[in-house]
Amino acid sequence: MKDGALHHVALVTRDLPRAIEFYRDALGLKQVARPPFKSQGAWMFRDTLEVHLIAHAGGNFRSNNLIDIDDAHFAIRVEDFEGAMTKLAAHGFREDAPEGDPKRIRIIRQGVAGFPQAYFLDPDCNIIEINAAR
């Protein structure tokens, strides 16, 4: 894979309209045309980030709503980290929300990675990281 680049992230959702709303409103992705696959789903897009939502009544394999930064997740690099945090706060995400609260966000402004990071969950408990451009 000489010229390999990540094309998209595919995530399973139990509630497609709710997931579309989350990725559109909280993360600023736009819904784009999707081929007529047998399964229901939606393709969401912004800049070079593409998230493919796949509707499945059984959901994904995550069995809890805890933010575990060592678990599977995907990261979105942003130019304006604090602006992204402000937008998430406007959608109800809070650092002081109790563990297990679906609106909890874990922000690491100065960590070992060398750049700010924030971790939170989408409505199906998929872990998302937002981090600052280097």
XYZ file of N, CA, C and O in Angstrom:
536
model
N 0.839 -1.186 0.000
C 0.000 0.000 0.000
C 0.876 1.238 0.000
O 1.042 1.884 1.012
N 1.382 1.562 -1.118
C 2.266 2.718 -1.238
C 1.559 4.030 -0.937
O 2.070 4.873 -0.226
N 0.372 4.220 -1.506
C -0.329 5.493 -1.358
C -1.567 5.364 -0.485
O -2.555 6.053 -0.691
N -1.563 4.479 0.498
C -2.738 4.241 1.319
C -3.129 5.445 2.147
O -2.293 6.180 2.656
N -4.419 5.680 2.245
C -4.966 6.727 3.091
C -6.320 6.234 3.601
O -7.011 5.483 2.910
N -6.668 6.633 4.787
C -7.947 6.241 5.347
C -9.061 6.845 4.508
O -9.094 8.053 4.277
N -9.967 6.010 4.050
C -11.073 6.478 3.212
C -12.289 6.858 4.055
O -12.870 7.910 3.882
N -12.702 5.970 4.973
C -13.846 6.262 5.820
C -13.813 5.394 7.071
O -13.063 4.438 7.143
N -14.640 5.758 8.024
C -14.885 4.968 9.224
C -16.339 4.528 9.147
O -17.221 5.348 8.874
N -16.605 3.247 9.350
C -17.972 2.730 9.335
C -18.384 2.407 10.765
O -17.654 1.726 11.485
N -19.552 2.895 11.157
C -20.052 2.691 12.500
C -21.469 2.148 12.452
O -22.283 2.583 11.631
N -21.762 1.235 13.347
C -23.102 0.656 13.438
C -23.938 1.521 14.380
O -23.451 1.984 15.413
N -25.188 1.715 14.010
C -26.116 2.465 14.852
C -27.438 1.721 14.976
O -27.879 1.072 14.035
N -28.037 1.816 16.150
C -29.369 1.243 16.366
C -30.456 2.192 15.876
O -31.561 1.779 15.585
N -30.152 3.489 15.843
C -31.146 4.519 15.525
C -30.539 5.463 14.494
O -29.856 6.420 14.839
N -30.800 5.206 13.220
C -30.177 5.965 12.135
C -30.514 7.455 12.179
O -29.591 8.284 12.103
N -31.761 7.866 12.330
C -32.043 9.308 12.387
C -31.308 10.009 13.531
O -30.806 11.121 13.368
N -31.230 9.361 14.694
C -30.525 9.954 15.839
C -29.036 10.096 15.534
O -28.425 11.125 15.829
N -28.434 9.087 14.902
C -27.010 9.141 14.567
C -26.742 10.223 13.522
O -25.764 10.964 13.632
N -27.595 10.320 12.514
C -27.435 11.374 11.499
C -27.482 12.744 12.164
O -26.639 13.616 11.897
N -28.441 12.951 13.043
C -28.573 14.229 13.752
C -27.314 14.538 14.558
O -26.798 15.657 14.539
N -26.777 13.549 15.272
C -25.580 13.746 16.080
C -24.385 14.149 15.210
O -23.717 15.143 15.484
N -24.104 13.379 14.178
C -22.934 13.665 13.345
C -23.103 14.968 12.572
O -22.133 15.681 12.328
N -24.317 15.324 12.244
C -24.579 16.592 11.555
C -24.446 17.765 12.524
O -23.701 18.714 12.271
N -25.159 17.703 13.639
C -25.240 18.852 14.528
C -24.033 19.008 15.442
O -23.529 20.114 15.621
N -23.559 17.925 16.038
C -22.455 18.024 16.995
C -21.089 18.078 16.312
O -20.167 18.692 16.836
N -20.948 17.428 15.152
C -19.627 17.363 14.507
C -19.572 18.079 13.154
O -18.522 18.128 12.531
N -20.685 18.608 12.698
C -20.678 19.406 11.482
C -20.544 18.641 10.179
O -20.160 19.210 9.153
N -20.861 17.345 10.178
C -20.805 16.572 8.943
C -22.100 16.749 8.169
O -23.162 16.958 8.761
N -22.007 16.653 6.855
C -23.178 16.751 5.993
C -23.490 15.381 5.422
O -22.581 14.623 5.089
N -24.766 15.098 5.298
C -25.164 13.835 4.690
C -25.001 13.952 3.179
O -25.397 14.951 2.576
N -24.364 12.934 2.584
C -24.159 12.905 1.135
C -24.831 11.655 0.569
O -25.217 10.755 1.306
N -24.966 11.632 -0.747
C -25.618 10.497 -1.408
C -24.911 9.189 -1.062
O -23.689 9.135 -0.953
N -25.708 8.145 -0.894
C -25.215 6.801 -0.567
C -25.778 5.837 -1.602
O -26.948 5.934 -1.959
N -24.961 4.900 -2.078
C -25.488 3.918 -3.035
C -26.651 3.127 -2.424
O -26.757 3.017 -1.202
N -27.495 2.546 -3.238
C -28.665 1.807 -2.728
C -28.310 0.399 -2.249
O -28.755 -0.598 -2.810
N -27.524 0.329 -1.180
C -27.183 -0.962 -0.589
C -28.440 -1.628 -0.037
O -29.454 -0.966 0.195
N -28.369 -2.924 0.246
C -29.499 -3.639 0.853
C -29.765 -3.135 2.270
O -30.901 -3.067 2.696
N -28.704 -2.801 2.989
C -28.863 -2.324 4.359
C -29.207 -0.838 4.366
O -28.896 -0.108 3.425
N -29.832 -0.407 5.441
C -30.110 1.014 5.640
C -28.859 1.683 6.188
O -28.084 1.061 6.915
N -28.660 2.938 5.872
C -27.502 3.648 6.381
C -27.442 5.054 5.849
O -28.360 5.526 5.172
N -26.358 5.730 6.167
C -26.135 7.098 5.698
C -24.643 7.346 5.616
O -23.869 6.798 6.404
N -24.248 8.150 4.658
C -22.862 8.586 4.547
C -22.797 10.045 4.953
O -23.553 10.890 4.451
N -21.880 10.341 5.868
C -21.688 11.684 6.389
C -20.282 12.143 6.003
O -19.339 11.342 6.022
N -20.123 13.435 5.705
C -18.865 13.900 5.129
C -18.562 15.330 5.568
O -19.459 16.158 5.698
N -17.277 15.612 5.793
C -16.776 16.976 6.002
C -15.289 16.975 5.677
O -14.535 16.189 6.236
N -14.872 17.836 4.780
C -13.476 17.918 4.357
C -12.999 16.537 3.895
O -13.521 16.021 2.942
N -12.042 15.946 4.613
C -11.558 14.619 4.232
C -12.096 13.526 5.151
O -11.731 12.369 5.006
N -12.969 13.891 6.094
C -13.542 12.924 7.033
C -14.829 12.359 6.461
O -15.726 13.108 6.073
N -14.914 11.040 6.398
C -16.127 10.390 5.916
C -16.524 9.321 6.928
O -15.726 8.454 7.270
N -17.749 9.398 7.428
C -18.289 8.429 8.373
C -19.474 7.752 7.700
O -20.403 8.425 7.239
N -19.425 6.425 7.624
C -20.521 5.646 7.063
C -21.296 5.028 8.214
O -20.746 4.244 8.983
N -22.548 5.405 8.332
C -23.415 4.865 9.379
C -24.189 3.688 8.810
O -24.740 3.772 7.710
N -24.211 2.595 9.554
C -24.896 1.382 9.132
C -25.942 1.049 10.184
O -25.607 0.841 11.356
N -27.197 1.013 9.776
C -28.279 0.720 10.711
C -28.351 -0.782 10.959
O -28.373 -1.578 10.029
N -28.344 -1.140 12.235
C -28.446 -2.552 12.618
C -29.118 -2.601 13.981
O -28.618 -2.022 14.951
N -30.233 -3.293 14.072
C -31.013 -3.336 15.312
C -30.213 -3.868 16.495
O -30.450 -3.495 17.638
N -29.241 -4.745 16.242
C -28.432 -5.311 17.317
C -27.350 -4.380 17.826
O -26.724 -4.645 18.838
N -27.112 -3.295 17.130
C -26.099 -2.332 17.563
C -24.694 -2.844 17.336
O -24.458 -3.747 16.540
N -23.752 -2.273 18.063
C -22.346 -2.640 17.927
C -21.928 -3.594 19.051
O -22.764 -4.080 19.797
N -20.657 -3.827 19.172
C -20.157 -4.776 20.170
C -19.872 -4.149 21.530
O -19.572 -4.854 22.477
N -19.932 -2.827 21.643
C -19.659 -2.183 22.934
C -20.785 -2.496 23.903
O -21.950 -2.360 23.571
N -20.424 -2.913 25.105
C -21.421 -3.322 26.088
C -21.591 -2.310 27.212
O -22.316 -2.562 28.155
N -20.917 -1.164 27.119
C -21.066 -0.157 28.170
C -20.936 1.237 27.574
O -20.612 1.398 26.411
N -21.214 2.235 28.406
C -21.121 3.612 27.948
C -20.013 4.372 28.682
O -20.155 5.545 28.980
N -18.900 3.682 28.946
C -17.756 4.307 29.597
C -16.757 4.775 28.545
O -16.589 4.136 27.509
N -16.099 5.891 28.828
C -15.077 6.398 27.927
C -13.754 5.744 28.311
O -13.172 6.059 29.337
N -13.314 4.806 27.507
C -12.055 4.098 27.727
C -11.144 4.450 26.558
O -11.334 3.950 25.452
N -10.148 5.300 26.799
C -9.306 5.768 25.688
C -8.418 4.665 25.128
O -7.794 4.856 24.085
N -8.388 3.523 25.778
C -7.634 2.383 25.256
C -8.523 1.450 24.438
O -8.074 0.407 23.984
N -9.783 1.804 24.257
C -10.715 1.003 23.471
C -10.703 1.533 22.029
O -10.154 2.599 21.743
N -11.323 0.804 21.135
C -11.393 1.223 19.735
C -12.072 2.588 19.635
O -13.075 2.847 20.300
N -11.505 3.465 18.822
C -12.058 4.792 18.603
C -11.486 5.353 17.312
O -10.567 4.779 16.734
N -12.041 6.447 16.851
C -11.436 7.160 15.738
C -11.251 8.605 16.161
O -11.919 9.090 17.064
N -10.303 9.281 15.517
C -9.956 10.641 15.909
C -10.180 11.609 14.763
O -9.932 11.288 13.607
N -10.633 12.790 15.129
C -10.817 13.883 14.184
C -9.857 14.992 14.584
O -9.900 15.471 15.722
N -8.986 15.371 13.676
C -8.051 16.469 13.936
C -8.721 17.773 13.543
O -9.283 17.875 12.463
N -8.690 18.769 14.439
C -9.314 20.067 14.185
C -8.277 21.176 14.323
O -7.299 21.040 15.059
N -8.500 22.265 13.617
C -7.623 23.438 13.722
C -7.910 24.226 14.996
O -7.014 24.786 15.590
N -9.183 24.285 15.405
C -9.604 25.084 16.553
C -10.152 24.158 17.640
O -11.356 23.903 17.703
N -9.258 23.655 18.488
C -9.651 22.707 19.526
C -10.664 23.324 20.487
O -11.699 22.720 20.781
N -10.378 24.530 20.985
C -11.287 25.159 21.946
C -12.638 25.464 21.306
O -13.677 25.337 21.951
N -12.648 25.816 20.036
C -13.902 26.030 19.329
C -14.713 24.750 19.249
O -15.944 24.750 19.402
N -14.031 23.625 19.001
C -14.707 22.330 18.958
C -15.279 21.984 20.331
O -16.391 21.448 20.442
N -14.538 22.302 21.406
C -15.026 22.028 22.759
C -16.261 22.882 23.061
O -17.216 22.413 23.686
N -16.245 24.133 22.609
C -17.389 25.025 22.810
C -18.621 24.477 22.088
O -19.727 24.471 22.636
N -18.425 23.983 20.870
C -19.548 23.427 20.113
C -20.106 22.189 20.804
O -21.321 22.021 20.916
N -19.232 21.305 21.298
C -19.705 20.116 22.003
C -20.426 20.495 23.293
O -21.447 19.894 23.643
N -19.919 21.507 23.995
C -20.591 21.974 25.214
C -21.989 22.494 24.883
O -22.937 22.269 25.642
N -22.135 23.153 23.740
C -23.445 23.648 23.325
C -24.417 22.506 23.057
O -25.630 22.693 23.115
N -23.881 21.316 22.796
C -24.709 20.128 22.594
C -24.831 19.298 23.870
O -25.251 18.141 23.823
N -24.428 19.882 24.999
C -24.652 19.250 26.291
C -23.503 18.427 26.846
O -23.618 17.855 27.926
N -22.371 18.346 26.142
C -21.238 17.566 26.646
C -20.531 18.348 27.749
O -20.287 19.544 27.616
N -20.222 17.630 28.865
C -19.612 18.277 30.029
C -18.543 17.385 30.639
O -18.732 16.179 30.757
N -17.461 18.019 31.063
C -16.396 17.282 31.759
C -16.865 16.801 33.125
O -16.413 15.769 33.604
N -17.758 17.540 33.753
C -18.187 17.187 35.099
C -19.383 16.232 35.121
O -19.888 15.898 36.196
N -19.823 15.769 33.962
C -20.903 14.772 33.934
C -20.379 13.484 34.575
O -19.199 13.143 34.423
N -21.217 12.768 35.297
C -20.744 11.551 35.967
C -20.325 10.470 34.971
O -20.801 10.429 33.833
N -19.430 9.618 35.414
C -18.994 8.465 34.606
C -20.230 7.682 34.172
O -21.130 7.438 34.966
N -20.288 7.335 32.899
C -21.424 6.601 32.377
C -22.509 7.487 31.781
O -23.398 6.999 31.105
N -22.452 8.792 32.030
C -23.407 9.726 31.436
C -23.086 9.857 29.949
O -21.932 10.066 29.586
N -24.064 9.723 29.069
C -23.786 9.791 27.627
C -23.276 11.151 27.160
O -22.755 11.263 26.055
N -23.374 12.180 27.988
C -22.882 13.514 27.623
C -21.560 13.855 28.317
O -21.119 14.991 28.316
N -20.915 12.851 28.885
C -19.613 13.081 29.523
C -18.547 13.248 28.439
O -18.573 12.573 27.414
N -17.619 14.160 28.668
C -16.476 14.341 27.783
C -15.222 14.360 28.647
O -15.229 14.926 29.744
N -14.195 13.693 28.192
C -12.911 13.675 28.906
C -11.937 14.501 28.086
O -11.621 14.145 26.940
N -11.473 15.615 28.644
C -10.570 16.525 27.943
C -9.192 16.439 28.566
O -9.033 16.561 29.779
N -8.195 16.226 27.723
C -6.790 16.180 28.152
C -6.083 17.294 27.390
O -5.724 17.145 26.223
N -5.903 18.425 28.047
C -5.313 19.580 27.357
C -3.797 19.470 27.235
O -3.229 19.963 26.272
N -3.158 18.843 28.201
C -1.711 18.656 28.151
C -1.388 17.232 28.579
O -1.223 16.958 29.753
N -1.290 16.346 27.628
C -1.028 14.950 27.933
C 0.228 14.460 27.260
O 0.948 15.211 26.599
N 0.481 13.191 27.400
C 1.697 12.601 26.849
C 1.709 12.590 25.327
O 2.762 12.491 24.714
N 0.543 12.711 24.686
C 0.500 12.721 23.223
C 1.160 13.972 22.647
O 1.595 13.973 21.500
N 1.208 15.038 23.435
C 1.839 16.266 22.964
C 0.870 17.251 22.321
O 1.293 18.290 21.823
N -0.402 16.936 22.316
C -1.416 17.844 21.780
C -2.723 17.591 22.530
O -2.933 16.500 23.068
N -3.603 18.595 22.602
C -4.862 18.421 23.321
C -5.736 17.348 22.674
O -5.779 17.214 21.453
N -6.443 16.617 23.547
C -7.339 15.556 23.096
C -8.620 15.603 23.920
O -8.589 15.961 25.094
N -9.711 15.215 23.300
C -10.986 15.086 24.005
C -11.637 13.796 23.533
O -11.577 13.455 22.345
N -12.243 13.087 24.459
C -12.909 11.818 24.152
C -14.359 11.908 24.616
O -14.639 12.389 25.716
N -15.268 11.416 23.782
C -16.684 11.396 24.109
C -17.343 10.289 23.303
O -16.677 9.628 22.493
N -18.630 10.068 23.544
C -19.357 8.978 22.896
C -20.408 9.513 21.936
O -21.033 10.540 22.204
N -20.622 8.784 20.850
C -21.763 9.094 19.996
C -22.984 8.407 20.607
O -22.864 7.720 21.638
N -24.183 8.567 20.043
C -25.380 7.970 20.656
C -25.356 6.449 20.765
O -26.129 5.873 21.531
N -24.470 5.772 20.018
C -24.375 4.315 20.088
C -23.163 3.856 20.890
O -22.735 2.712 20.795
N -22.575 4.765 21.671
C -21.431 4.487 22.548
C -20.137 4.229 21.788
O -19.199 3.650 22.344
N -20.049 4.633 20.525
C -18.764 4.600 19.821
C -17.912 5.740 20.366
O -18.410 6.852 20.572
N -16.649 5.466 20.629
C -15.756 6.466 21.205
C -15.173 7.317 20.083
O -14.651 6.793 19.090
N -15.237 8.638 20.263
C -14.689 9.595 19.315
C -13.643 10.443 20.033
O -13.853 10.854 21.158
N -12.540 10.678 19.354
C -11.505 11.582 19.863
C -11.474 12.807 18.959
O -11.518 12.698 17.738
N -11.372 13.974 19.583
C -11.093 15.223 18.863
C -9.708 15.636 19.334
O -9.426 15.620 20.533
N -8.814 15.979 18.393
C -7.508 16.462 18.830
C -7.073 17.668 18.018
O -7.641 17.953 16.965
N -6.091 18.385 18.546
C -5.643 19.635 17.948
C -4.564 19.376 16.919
O -3.743 18.457 17.069
N -4.564 20.193 15.890
C -3.514 20.097 14.872
C -2.170 20.408 15.523
O -2.083 21.238 16.415
N -1.160 19.726 15.076
C 0.179 19.959 15.630
C 0.772 21.209 15.071
O 0.568 21.628 14.005
